[in-house]
PDB file of C-alpha atoms in Angstrom:
ATOM      1  CA  MET A   1       0.000   0.000   0.000  1.00 40.00           C
ATOM      2  CA  GLU A   2       2.857   2.376   0.781  1.00 43.00           C
ATOM      3  CA  ARG A   3       4.355   1.802  -2.649  1.00 45.00           C
ATOM      4  CA  GLU A   4       0.975   2.406  -4.257  1.00 43.00           C
ATOM      5  CA  ASN A   5       0.613   5.732  -2.445  1.00 43.00           C
ATOM      6  CA  TYR A   6       4.034   6.810  -3.591  1.00 47.00           C
ATOM      7  CA  THR A   7       3.351   5.885  -7.198  1.00 48.00           C
ATOM      8  CA  PHE A   8      -0.263   6.738  -7.899  1.00 49.00           C
ATOM      9  CA  ASN A   9      -1.427   9.344  -5.387  1.00 53.00           C
ATOM     10  CA  SER A  10       1.305  11.975  -5.650  1.00 75.00           C
ATOM     11  CA  ASP A  11       1.779  14.773  -8.134  1.00 86.00           C
ATOM     12  CA  PHE A  12       5.109  15.389  -9.791  1.00 91.00           C
ATOM     13  CA  ILE A  13       6.884  18.737 -10.069  1.00 91.00           C
ATOM     14  CA  LEU A  14       8.344  19.813 -13.405  1.00 91.00           C
ATOM     15  CA  LEU A  15      11.319  22.062 -12.730  1.00 88.00           C
ATOM     16  CA  GLY A  16      11.153  23.189 -16.351  1.00 83.00           C
ATOM     17  CA  LEU A  17      13.306  25.564 -18.347  1.00 78.00           C
ATOM     18  CA  PHE A  18      12.155  28.858 -16.897  1.00 64.00           C
ATOM     19  CA  SER A  19      12.708  30.874 -13.761  1.00 58.00           C
ATOM     20  CA  SER A  20      11.550  34.386 -12.906  1.00 53.00           C
ATOM     21  CA  SER A  21      14.512  36.119 -14.545  1.00 60.00           C
ATOM     22  CA  LYS A  22      14.228  38.476 -17.510  1.00 61.00           C
ATOM     23  CA  ILE A  23      16.252  36.023 -19.608  1.00 65.00           C
ATOM     24  CA  SER A  24      13.619  33.366 -18.961  1.00 75.00           C
ATOM     25  CA  LEU A  25      10.873  35.792 -20.012  1.00 79.00           C
ATOM     26  CA  THR A  26      12.674  36.313 -23.319  1.00 82.00           C
ATOM     27  CA  PHE A  27      13.168  32.570 -23.742  1.00 84.00           C
ATOM     28  CA  PHE A  28       9.503  31.997 -22.927  1.00 84.00           C
ATOM     29  CA  SER A  29       8.505  34.493 -25.624  1.00 88.00           C
ATOM     30  CA  VAL A  30      10.672  32.669 -28.171  1.00 90.00           C
ATOM     31  CA  ILE A  31       9.178  29.280 -27.246  1.00 91.00           C
ATOM     32  CA  PHE A  32       5.654  30.709 -27.470  1.00 93.00           C
ATOM     33  CA  PHE A  33       6.387  32.183 -30.926  1.00 94.00           C
ATOM     34  CA  ILE A  34       7.859  28.877 -32.128  1.00 95.00           C
ATOM     35  CA  PHE A  35       4.783  27.026 -30.846  1.00 96.00           C
ATOM     36  CA  ILE A  36       2.364  29.286 -32.752  1.00 96.00           C
ATOM     37  CA  MET A  37       4.553  29.111 -35.849  1.00 96.00           C
ATOM     38  CA  THR A  38       4.754  25.302 -35.707  1.00 96.00           C
ATOM     39  CA  ILE A  39       0.995  24.837 -35.342  1.00 96.00           C
ATOM     40  CA  THR A  40       0.316  27.288 -38.183  1.00 95.00           C
ATOM     41  CA  GLU A  41       2.875  25.768 -40.569  1.00 94.00           C
ATOM     42  CA  ASN A  42       1.816  22.172 -40.061  1.00 95.00           C
ATOM     43  CA  ALA A  43      -1.917  22.907 -40.068  1.00 95.00           C
ATOM     44  CA  LEU A  44      -1.473  24.861 -43.317  1.00 93.00           C
ATOM     45  CA  MET A  45       0.472  21.953 -44.785  1.00 93.00           C
ATOM     46  CA  ILE A  46      -2.327  19.501 -43.966  1.00 94.00           C
ATOM     47  CA  LEU A  47      -4.914  21.908 -45.428  1.00 93.00           C
ATOM     48  CA  LEU A  48      -2.960  22.347 -48.667  1.00 92.00           C
ATOM     49  CA  ILE A  49      -2.531  18.593 -49.126  1.00 92.00           C
ATOM     50  CA  HIS A  50      -6.228  18.022 -48.467  1.00 91.00           C
ATOM     51  CA  ARG A  51      -7.439  20.814 -50.779  1.00 89.00           C
ATOM     52  CA  ASP A  52      -5.125  20.482 -53.798  1.00 87.00           C
ATOM     53  CA  SER A  53      -5.565  17.321 -55.873  1.00 86.00           C
ATOM     54  CA  ARG A  54      -2.039  17.663 -57.305  1.00 86.00           C
ATOM     55  CA  LEU A  55      -0.707  16.946 -53.828  1.00 89.00           C
ATOM     56  CA  HIS A  56      -2.640  13.693 -53.521  1.00 90.00           C
ATOM     57  CA  THR A  57       0.478  11.582 -53.936  1.00 90.00           C
ATOM     58  CA  PRO A  58       2.197   9.108 -51.582  1.00 92.00           C
ATOM     59  CA  MET A  59       4.925  11.628 -50.717  1.00 91.00           C
ATOM     60  CA  TYR A  60       2.491  14.333 -49.599  1.00 92.00           C
ATOM     61  CA  PHE A  61       0.255  11.767 -47.919  1.00 94.00           C
ATOM     62  CA  LEU A  62       3.220  10.805 -45.732  1.00 94.00           C
ATOM     63  CA  LEU A  63       4.057  14.482 -45.180  1.00 94.00           C
ATOM     64  CA  SER A  64       0.511  15.102 -43.919  1.00 95.00           C
ATOM     65  CA  HIS A  65       1.036  12.398 -41.296  1.00 96.00           C
ATOM     66  CA  LEU A  66       4.366  13.961 -40.335  1.00 95.00           C
ATOM     67  CA  SER A  67       2.676  17.349 -39.910  1.00 96.00           C
ATOM     68  CA  PHE A  68      -0.085  15.830 -37.791  1.00 97.00           C
ATOM     69  CA  MET A  69       2.491  14.095 -35.584  1.00 96.00           C
ATOM     70  CA  ASP A  70       4.415  17.362 -35.174  1.00 96.00           C
ATOM     71  CA  ILE A  71       1.249  19.247 -34.164  1.00 97.00           C
ATOM     72  CA  LEU A  72       0.390  16.632 -31.541  1.00 96.00           C
ATOM     73  CA  HIS A  73       3.961  16.414 -30.280  1.00 95.00           C
ATOM     74  CA  ILE A  74       4.570  20.093 -29.655  1.00 96.00           C
ATOM     75  CA  SER A  75       1.020  20.463 -28.275  1.00 96.00           C
ATOM     76  CA  ASN A  76       1.745  17.689 -25.790  1.00 95.00           C
ATOM     77  CA  ILE A  77       4.628  19.648 -24.245  1.00 95.00           C
ATOM     78  CA  VAL A  78       4.654  23.401 -24.888  1.00 94.00           C
ATOM     79  CA  PRO A  79       1.140  24.393 -23.638  1.00 94.00           C
ATOM     80  CA  LYS A  80       1.968  22.850 -20.246  1.00 93.00           C
ATOM     81  CA  MET A  81       5.254  24.787 -20.196  1.00 90.00           C
ATOM     82  CA  ILE A  82       3.388  28.011 -21.004  1.00 89.00           C
ATOM     83  CA  ALA A  83       0.705  27.371 -18.382  1.00 89.00           C
ATOM     84  CA  ASP A  84       3.320  26.617 -15.720  1.00 87.00           C
ATOM     85  CA  PHE A  85       5.277  29.765 -16.537  1.00 84.00           C
ATOM     86  CA  LEU A  86       2.210  32.013 -16.439  1.00 85.00           C
ATOM     87  CA  SER A  87       0.622  30.471 -13.331  1.00 85.00           C
ATOM     88  CA  GLY A  88       3.807  29.839 -11.374  1.00 81.00           C
ATOM     89  CA  SER A  89       2.627  26.290 -10.656  1.00 84.00           C
ATOM     90  CA  ARG A  90       4.894  23.484 -11.816  1.00 87.00           C
ATOM     91  CA  THR A  91       2.919  20.466 -10.625  1.00 92.00           C
ATOM     92  CA  ILE A  92       1.677  17.745 -12.941  1.00 93.00           C
ATOM     93  CA  SER A  93      -0.581  14.900 -11.870  1.00 92.00           C
ATOM     94  CA  PHE A  94       0.383  11.265 -12.136  1.00 91.00           C
ATOM     95  CA  ALA A  95      -2.212  10.812 -14.897  1.00 92.00           C
ATOM     96  CA  GLY A  96      -0.966  13.924 -16.701  1.00 93.00           C
ATOM     97  CA  CYS A  97       2.601  12.688 -16.563  1.00 94.00           C
ATOM     98  CA  ALA A  98       1.524   9.251 -17.799  1.00 94.00           C
ATOM     99  CA  PHE A  99      -0.284  10.858 -20.743  1.00 96.00           C
ATOM    100  CA  GLN A 100       2.766  12.977 -21.618  1.00 96.00           C
ATOM    101  CA  ILE A 101       5.033   9.920 -21.597  1.00 96.00           C
ATOM    102  CA  PHE A 102       2.609   7.829 -23.649  1.00 97.00           C
ATOM    103  CA  LEU A 103       1.902  10.446 -26.313  1.00 97.00           C
ATOM    104  CA  SER A 104       5.525  11.573 -26.499  1.00 96.00           C
ATOM    105  CA  LEU A 105       6.864   8.042 -26.989  1.00 96.00           C
ATOM    106  CA  THR A 106       4.103   7.246 -29.498  1.00 97.00           C
ATOM    107  CA  LEU A 107       4.925  10.279 -31.618  1.00 96.00           C
ATOM    108  CA  LEU A 108       8.705  10.049 -31.267  1.00 95.00           C
ATOM    109  CA  GLY A 109       8.720   6.368 -32.204  1.00 95.00           C
ATOM    110  CA  GLY A 110       6.131   6.794 -34.955  1.00 96.00           C
ATOM    111  CA  GLU A 111       7.985   9.733 -36.468  1.00 96.00           C
ATOM    112  CA  CYS A 112      11.277   7.815 -36.486  1.00 96.00           C
ATOM    113  CA  LEU A 113       9.640   5.093 -38.554  1.00 96.00           C
ATOM    114  CA  LEU A 114       7.726   7.553 -40.737  1.00 96.00           C
ATOM    115  CA  LEU A 115      10.911   9.456 -41.631  1.00 95.00           C
ATOM    116  CA  ALA A 116      12.465   6.158 -42.739  1.00 95.00           C
ATOM    117  CA  VAL A 117       9.387   5.451 -44.877  1.00 95.00           C
ATOM    118  CA  MET A 118       9.643   8.940 -46.408  1.00 93.00           C
ATOM    119  CA  SER A 119      13.302   8.385 -47.272  1.00 93.00           C
ATOM    120  CA  TYR A 120      12.327   5.115 -48.987  1.00 93.00           C
ATOM    121  CA  ASP A 121       9.679   7.012 -50.949  1.00 92.00           C
ATOM    122  CA  ARG A 122      12.278   9.549 -52.146  1.00 90.00           C
ATOM    123  CA  TYR A 123      14.740   6.762 -52.951  1.00 92.00           C
ATOM    124  CA  VAL A 124      12.218   4.982 -55.181  1.00 92.00           C
ATOM    125  CA  ALA A 125      11.071   8.246 -56.809  1.00 89.00           C
ATOM    126  CA  ILE A 126      14.608   9.332 -57.754  1.00 87.00           C
ATOM    127  CA  CYS A 127      16.476   6.056 -58.235  1.00 89.00           C
ATOM    128  CA  HIS A 128      13.630   3.954 -59.722  1.00 90.00           C
ATOM    129  CA  PRO A 129      11.138   6.477 -61.153  1.00 88.00           C
ATOM    130  CA  LEU A 130       9.560   4.032 -63.625  1.00 90.00           C
ATOM    131  CA  ARG A 131       8.707   1.589 -60.828  1.00 91.00           C
ATOM    132  CA  TYR A 132       7.447   4.293 -58.435  1.00 91.00           C
ATOM    133  CA  PRO A 133       3.712   3.921 -59.253  1.00 90.00           C
ATOM    134  CA  VAL A 134       3.939   0.209 -58.476  1.00 89.00           C
ATOM    135  CA  LEU A 135       6.235   0.291 -55.452  1.00 88.00           C
ATOM    136  CA  MET A 136       4.522   3.278 -53.780  1.00 89.00           C
ATOM    137  CA  ARG A 137       0.895   2.808 -54.712  1.00 84.00           C
ATOM    138  CA  ASP A 138      -1.627   4.564 -52.492  1.00 77.00           C
ATOM    139  CA  ASN A 139      -2.726   1.576 -50.430  1.00 87.00           C
ATOM    140  CA  PHE A 140       0.898   0.624 -49.700  1.00 91.00           C
ATOM    141  CA  SER A 141       1.827   4.114 -48.494  1.00 91.00           C
ATOM    142  CA  GLY A 142      -1.297   4.025 -46.306  1.00 92.00           C
ATOM    143  CA  LEU A 143      -0.186   0.738 -44.789  1.00 95.00           C
ATOM    144  CA  LEU A 144       3.297   2.115 -44.102  1.00 95.00           C
ATOM    145  CA  ALA A 145       1.868   5.200 -42.379  1.00 95.00           C
ATOM    146  CA  ALA A 146      -0.571   3.104 -40.345  1.00 96.00           C
ATOM    147  CA  GLY A 147       2.265   0.751 -39.401  1.00 96.00           C
ATOM    148  CA  SER A 148       4.345   3.682 -38.120  1.00 96.00           C
ATOM    149  CA  TRP A 149       1.475   4.774 -35.877  1.00 97.00           C
ATOM    150  CA  LEU A 150       0.658   1.255 -34.671  1.00 97.00           C
ATOM    151  CA  VAL A 151       4.220   0.222 -33.841  1.00 97.00           C
ATOM    152  CA  GLY A 152       4.800   3.569 -32.118  1.00 96.00           C
ATOM    153  CA  ILE A 153       1.669   3.085 -29.990  1.00 97.00           C
ATOM    154  CA  LEU A 154       2.542  -0.488 -29.011  1.00 96.00           C
ATOM    155  CA  ASN A 155       6.085   0.488 -28.053  1.00 96.00           C
ATOM    156  CA  SER A 156       4.766   3.442 -26.049  1.00 96.00           C
ATOM    157  CA  ILE A 157       2.264   1.307 -24.128  1.00 96.00           C
ATOM    158  CA  VAL A 158       5.026  -1.065 -23.029  1.00 95.00           C
ATOM    159  CA  HIS A 159       7.462   1.655 -21.924  1.00 95.00           C
ATOM    160  CA  THR A 160       4.820   3.809 -20.244  1.00 95.00           C
ATOM    161  CA  ALA A 161       3.579   0.842 -18.223  1.00 93.00           C
ATOM    162  CA  PHE A 162       7.114  -0.092 -17.151  1.00 92.00           C
ATOM    163  CA  VAL A 163       8.225   3.429 -16.229  1.00 92.00           C
ATOM    164  CA  LEU A 164       5.134   4.225 -14.174  1.00 89.00           C
ATOM    165  CA  HIS A 165       5.291   0.835 -12.442  1.00 88.00           C
ATOM    166  CA  PHE A 166       8.564   1.798 -10.724  1.00 88.00           C
ATOM    167  CA  PRO A 167       8.200   3.191  -7.187  1.00 86.00           C
ATOM    168  CA  PHE A 168       9.140   6.864  -6.948  1.00 82.00           C
ATOM    169  CA  CYS A 169      10.073   7.111  -3.293  1.00 73.00           C
ATOM    170  CA  HIS A 170      12.586   9.957  -3.488  1.00 65.00           C
ATOM    171  CA  SER A 171      11.942  13.522  -4.634  1.00 75.00           C
ATOM    172  CA  ARG A 172       8.946  14.036  -6.920  1.00 84.00           C
ATOM    173  CA  ALA A 173      10.762  16.868  -8.704  1.00 90.00           C
ATOM    174  CA  ILE A 174      11.475  16.047 -12.360  1.00 91.00           C
ATOM    175  CA  ASP A 175      14.416  18.134 -13.558  1.00 89.00           C
ATOM    176  CA  HIS A 176      12.986  18.553 -17.045  1.00 91.00           C
ATOM    177  CA  PHE A 177      10.339  20.543 -18.930  1.00 92.00           C
ATOM    178  CA  PHE A 178       8.148  17.458 -19.537  1.00 94.00           C
ATOM    179  CA  CYS A 179       7.835  13.894 -18.292  1.00 94.00           C
ATOM    180  CA  GLU A 180      10.540  12.064 -20.239  1.00 92.00           C
ATOM    181  CA  VAL A 181      11.718   8.527 -19.547  1.00 92.00           C
ATOM    182  CA  PRO A 182      15.397   9.242 -18.630  1.00 90.00           C
ATOM    183  CA  ALA A 183      14.354  11.993 -16.214  1.00 89.00           C
ATOM    184  CA  MET A 184      11.687   9.746 -14.653  1.00 90.00           C
ATOM    185  CA  LEU A 185      14.146   6.886 -14.113  1.00 88.00           C
ATOM    186  CA  LYS A 186      16.284   9.144 -11.917  1.00 86.00           C
ATOM    187  CA  LEU A 187      13.404   9.355  -9.434  1.00 87.00           C
ATOM    188  CA  SER A 188      13.082   5.599  -9.021  1.00 86.00           C
ATOM    189  CA  CYS A 189      14.399   4.088  -5.815  1.00 84.00           C
ATOM    190  CA  ILE A 190      14.996   0.629  -7.315  1.00 86.00           C
ATOM    191  CA  ASP A 191      17.549  -0.636  -9.801  1.00 84.00           C
ATOM    192  CA  THR A 192      16.292  -0.034 -13.364  1.00 86.00           C
ATOM    193  CA  THR A 193      19.236  -1.626 -15.159  1.00 86.00           C
ATOM    194  CA  HIS A 194      17.165  -4.417 -16.736  1.00 89.00           C
ATOM    195  CA  TYR A 195      14.591  -1.949 -18.020  1.00 91.00           C
ATOM    196  CA  GLU A 196      17.330   0.291 -19.437  1.00 89.00           C
ATOM    197  CA  ARG A 197      18.504  -2.645 -21.533  1.00 90.00           C
ATOM    198  CA  GLY A 198      15.020  -2.741 -23.007  1.00 91.00           C
ATOM    199  CA  VAL A 199      15.341   0.959 -23.792  1.00 92.00           C
ATOM    200  CA  TYR A 200      18.554   0.212 -25.704  1.00 92.00           C
ATOM    201  CA  VAL A 201      16.747  -2.475 -27.718  1.00 93.00           C
ATOM    202  CA  SER A 202      13.986   0.000 -28.566  1.00 93.00           C
ATOM    203  CA  GLY A 203      16.683   2.521 -29.467  1.00 93.00           C
ATOM    204  CA  ILE A 204      18.146   0.094 -31.974  1.00 94.00           C
ATOM    205  CA  ILE A 205      14.716  -0.573 -33.517  1.00 94.00           C
ATOM    206  CA  PHE A 206      13.424   3.008 -33.568  1.00 95.00           C
ATOM    207  CA  LEU A 207      16.619   5.022 -33.856  1.00 94.00           C
ATOM    208  CA  LEU A 208      19.672   3.226 -35.214  1.00 95.00           C
ATOM    209  CA  ILE A 209      17.931   1.072 -37.849  1.00 95.00           C
ATOM    210  CA  PRO A 210      15.733   3.883 -39.281  1.00 95.00           C
ATOM    211  CA  PHE A 211      18.649   6.331 -39.218  1.00 95.00           C
ATOM    212  CA  SER A 212      20.832   3.803 -41.054  1.00 95.00           C
ATOM    213  CA  MET A 213      18.065   3.226 -43.618  1.00 95.00           C
ATOM    214  CA  ILE A 214      17.678   6.968 -44.166  1.00 95.00           C
ATOM    215  CA  SER A 215      21.448   7.425 -44.542  1.00 94.00           C
ATOM    216  CA  ILE A 216      21.703   4.565 -47.064  1.00 94.00           C
ATOM    217  CA  SER A 217      18.717   5.910 -49.016  1.00 93.00           C
ATOM    218  CA  TYR A 218      20.222   9.374 -49.306  1.00 91.00           C
ATOM    219  CA  VAL A 219      23.626   7.998 -50.277  1.00 91.00           C
ATOM    220  CA  GLN A 220      21.924   6.107 -53.120  1.00 92.00           C
ATOM    221  CA  ILE A 221      19.961   9.235 -54.035  1.00 89.00           C
ATOM    222  CA  LEU A 222      23.135  11.346 -54.142  1.00 88.00           C
ATOM    223  CA  LEU A 223      24.899   8.775 -56.316  1.00 88.00           C
ATOM    224  CA  THR A 224      21.980   8.951 -58.733  1.00 87.00           C
ATOM    225  CA  VAL A 225      21.927  12.751 -58.586  1.00 84.00           C
ATOM    226  CA  PHE A 226      25.626  13.011 -59.466  1.00 83.00           C
ATOM    227  CA  GLN A 227      24.910  11.077 -62.662  1.00 83.00           C
ATOM    228  CA  MET A 228      22.381  13.664 -63.862  1.00 75.00           C
ATOM    229  CA  HIS A 229      23.399  15.522 -67.017  1.00 71.00           C
ATOM    230  CA  SER A 230      21.720  18.801 -66.033  1.00 72.00           C
ATOM    231  CA  SER A 231      23.899  20.771 -63.615  1.00 73.00           C
ATOM    232  CA  GLY A 232      20.855  22.773 -62.471  1.00 71.00           C
ATOM    233  CA  ALA A 233      18.866  19.659 -61.590  1.00 68.00           C
ATOM    234  CA  ARG A 234      21.924  18.134 -59.955  1.00 75.00           C
ATOM    235  CA  GLN A 235      22.503  21.218 -57.789  1.00 77.00           C
ATOM    236  CA  LYS A 236      18.828  21.474 -56.806  1.00 74.00           C
ATOM    237  CA  SER A 237      18.607  17.788 -55.870  1.00 76.00           C
ATOM    238  CA  PHE A 238      21.844  17.960 -53.897  1.00 78.00           C
ATOM    239  CA  SER A 239      20.593  21.007 -51.990  1.00 78.00           C
ATOM    240  CA  THR A 240      17.315  19.252 -51.180  1.00 78.00           C
ATOM    241  CA  CYS A 241      19.103  16.123 -49.922  1.00 82.00           C
ATOM    242  CA  LEU A 242      21.468  18.230 -47.845  1.00 84.00           C
ATOM    243  CA  PHE A 243      18.644  20.097 -46.092  1.00 85.00           C
ATOM    244  CA  HIS A 244      16.788  16.835 -45.469  1.00 87.00           C
ATOM    245  CA  MET A 245      19.829  15.229 -43.878  1.00 89.00           C
ATOM    246  CA  VAL A 246      20.490  18.272 -41.675  1.00 89.00           C
ATOM    247  CA  VAL A 247      16.963  18.018 -40.243  1.00 90.00           C
ATOM    248  CA  VAL A 248      17.255  14.236 -39.857  1.00 93.00           C
ATOM    249  CA  ILE A 249      20.544  14.589 -37.951  1.00 93.00           C
ATOM    250  CA  MET A 250      19.038  17.329 -35.769  1.00 92.00           C
ATOM    251  CA  TYR A 251      16.217  14.933 -34.888  1.00 94.00           C
ATOM    252  CA  TYR A 252      17.962  11.572 -34.536  1.00 95.00           C
ATOM    253  CA  GLY A 253      21.281  12.819 -33.147  1.00 93.00           C
ATOM    254  CA  PRO A 254      20.021  14.325 -29.854  1.00 93.00           C
ATOM    255  CA  PHE A 255      17.397  11.565 -29.595  1.00 92.00           C
ATOM    256  CA  ILE A 256      20.036   8.815 -29.837  1.00 93.00           C
ATOM    257  CA  PHE A 257      22.360  10.658 -27.462  1.00 91.00           C
ATOM    258  CA  THR A 258      19.583  10.959 -24.865  1.00 90.00           C
ATOM    259  CA  TYR A 259      18.056   7.486 -24.976  1.00 91.00           C
ATOM    260  CA  MET A 260      21.080   5.307 -25.700  1.00 88.00           C
ATOM    261  CA  ARG A 261      23.424   6.447 -22.942  1.00 82.00           C
ATOM    262  CA  PRO A 262      23.642   4.878 -19.479  1.00 77.00           C
ATOM    263  CA  ARG A 263      21.623   6.751 -16.851  1.00 71.00           C
ATOM    264  CA  SER A 264      24.795   7.666 -14.929  1.00 71.00           C
ATOM    265  CA  TYR A 265      26.001   9.788 -17.866  1.00 75.00           C
ATOM    266  CA  HIS A 266      22.887  11.958 -17.991  1.00 75.00           C
ATOM    267  CA  THR A 267      22.879  15.519 -16.690  1.00 83.00           C
ATOM    268  CA  PRO A 268      19.614  17.525 -16.434  1.00 79.00           C
ATOM    269  CA  GLY A 269      20.896  20.563 -18.304  1.00 83.00           C
ATOM    270  CA  GLN A 270      22.219  18.479 -21.160  1.00 88.00           C
ATOM    271  CA  ASP A 271      19.055  16.365 -21.430  1.00 89.00           C
ATOM    272  CA  LYS A 272      16.829  19.449 -21.531  1.00 90.00           C
ATOM    273  CA  PHE A 273      18.992  21.105 -24.163  1.00 90.00           C
ATOM    274  CA  LEU A 274      18.975  17.997 -26.371  1.00 92.00           C
ATOM    275  CA  ALA A 275      15.223  17.471 -25.951  1.00 93.00           C
ATOM    276  CA  ILE A 276      14.547  20.938 -27.379  1.00 93.00           C
ATOM    277  CA  PHE A 277      15.803  19.710 -30.761  1.00 93.00           C
ATOM    278  CA  TYR A 278      13.475  16.734 -31.198  1.00 94.00           C
ATOM    279  CA  THR A 279      10.445  18.135 -29.365  1.00 93.00           C
ATOM    280  CA  ILE A 280      10.355  21.810 -30.412  1.00 93.00           C
ATOM    281  CA  LEU A 281      12.815  22.731 -33.176  1.00 93.00           C
ATOM    282  CA  THR A 282      12.373  19.908 -35.689  1.00 94.00           C
ATOM    283  CA  PRO A 283       8.528  20.137 -35.710  1.00 94.00           C
ATOM    284  CA  THR A 284       9.062  23.770 -36.737  1.00 93.00           C
ATOM    285  CA  LEU A 285      11.635  22.993 -39.427  1.00 92.00           C
ATOM    286  CA  ASN A 286       9.974  19.912 -40.950  1.00 92.00           C
ATOM    287  CA  PRO A 287       7.269  21.717 -42.983  1.00 91.00           C
ATOM    288  CA  ILE A 288       9.783  24.312 -44.173  1.00 89.00           C
ATOM    289  CA  ILE A 289      12.403  21.806 -45.293  1.00 89.00           C
ATOM    290  CA  TYR A 290      10.153  19.048 -46.607  1.00 85.00           C
ATOM    291  CA  SER A 291       7.271  21.088 -48.015  1.00 81.00           C
ATOM    292  CA  PHE A 292       7.435  24.855 -48.362  1.00 77.00           C
ATOM    293  CA  ARG A 293      10.626  24.706 -50.419  1.00 74.00           C
ATOM    294  CA  ASN A 294       8.695  22.637 -52.978  1.00 79.00           C
ATOM    295  CA  LYS A 295       7.217  24.422 -55.993  1.00 80.00           C
ATOM    296  CA  ASP A 296       4.082  22.232 -55.979  1.00 81.00           C
ATOM    297  CA  VAL A 297       3.297  23.261 -52.400  1.00 86.00           C
ATOM    298  CA  LEU A 298       3.989  26.928 -53.137  1.00 83.00           C
ATOM    299  CA  MET A 299       1.692  26.742 -56.170  1.00 85.00           C
ATOM    300  CA  ALA A 300      -1.055  25.142 -54.049  1.00 83.00           C
ATOM    301  CA  LEU A 301      -0.641  27.913 -51.473  1.00 84.00           C
ATOM    302  CA  LYS A 302      -0.805  30.567 -54.206  1.00 82.00           C
ATOM    303  CA  ASN A 303      -3.993  29.022 -55.625  1.00 81.00           C
ATOM    304  CA  ILE A 304      -5.711  29.002 -52.225  1.00 79.00           C
ATOM    305  CA  VAL A 305      -4.755  32.641 -51.576  1.00 78.00           C
ATOM    306  CA  GLN A 306      -5.999  33.709 -55.012  1.00 75.00           C
ATOM    307  CA  SER A 307      -9.202  31.717 -54.540  1.00 71.00           C
ATOM    308  CA  ASN A 308      -9.877  33.427 -51.218  1.00 66.00           C
ATOM    309  CA  ILE A 309      -9.235  36.877 -52.737  1.00 67.00           C
ATOM    310  CA  LEU A 310     -11.657  36.170 -55.602  1.00 62.00           C
ATOM    311  CA  ASN A 311     -14.333  34.922 -53.186  1.00 64.00           C
ATOM    312  CA  LYS A 312     -14.062  38.133 -51.139  1.00 63.00           C
ATOM    313  CA  GLU A 313     -14.434  40.229 -54.282  1.00 59.00           C
TER     314      GLU A 313
END
């Protein structure tokens, strides 16, 4: 009964990123602006894909799922940060913390798999364009997207159940800006070594394997690009691949560094800094890098704006 009281009947305290200093107020303003920008960008991307029939392709179908994941992910974390900063209260209930862990792991794991699927889509489109309609038909891309969600959910259920099953009999203060697994493990008063091995296995499945697949895909794409006769097309394709890989490294790099290190090597400041990349920054950059640099998306946006102007007239 004592263990149950410790685990289920106590709130946690999120120490967060902010304090009452002027620097924190500035940082808060930046985070708030990024949040609004991220929601707007990704919601606009989903709207454009839904409204414009020219964007009804496997690539943009996958991008719409990525945008939806990014909206959910940043909404799972930043509004709580904003509310805590404005109210001065940093508490989060056990149920609220459980929901944050579950949704965060679902979206992080699902997005890792989805990015690998998207790299496969680009590989087929550039390296095997004649076979693209067969290899990436609509129902297959739908299955790949659904599989990313399903596997992410199943993995999240397992880890959430394990993490919240541990007794938290020390401080309830989580030195982080959201309930994240490594920060939660530091509060446990029992040995979590066996569970951490399971985290490493998940890291291999959701991080190392997808990242390797993405890297191989883009190497093959670059080799194909270098064989193009048009220097303009070659330069444009190389630039696109470069931007994609920068965003991928920004996402996977901090993620791997956080989840695949022993608990003893973690420091709160470092973990919070790294988490900003895969929870806040990459959801903001994804629509810009993957979508709004694309002429088809810009044309769809132009058509919607012109349509709205004509309707008002």
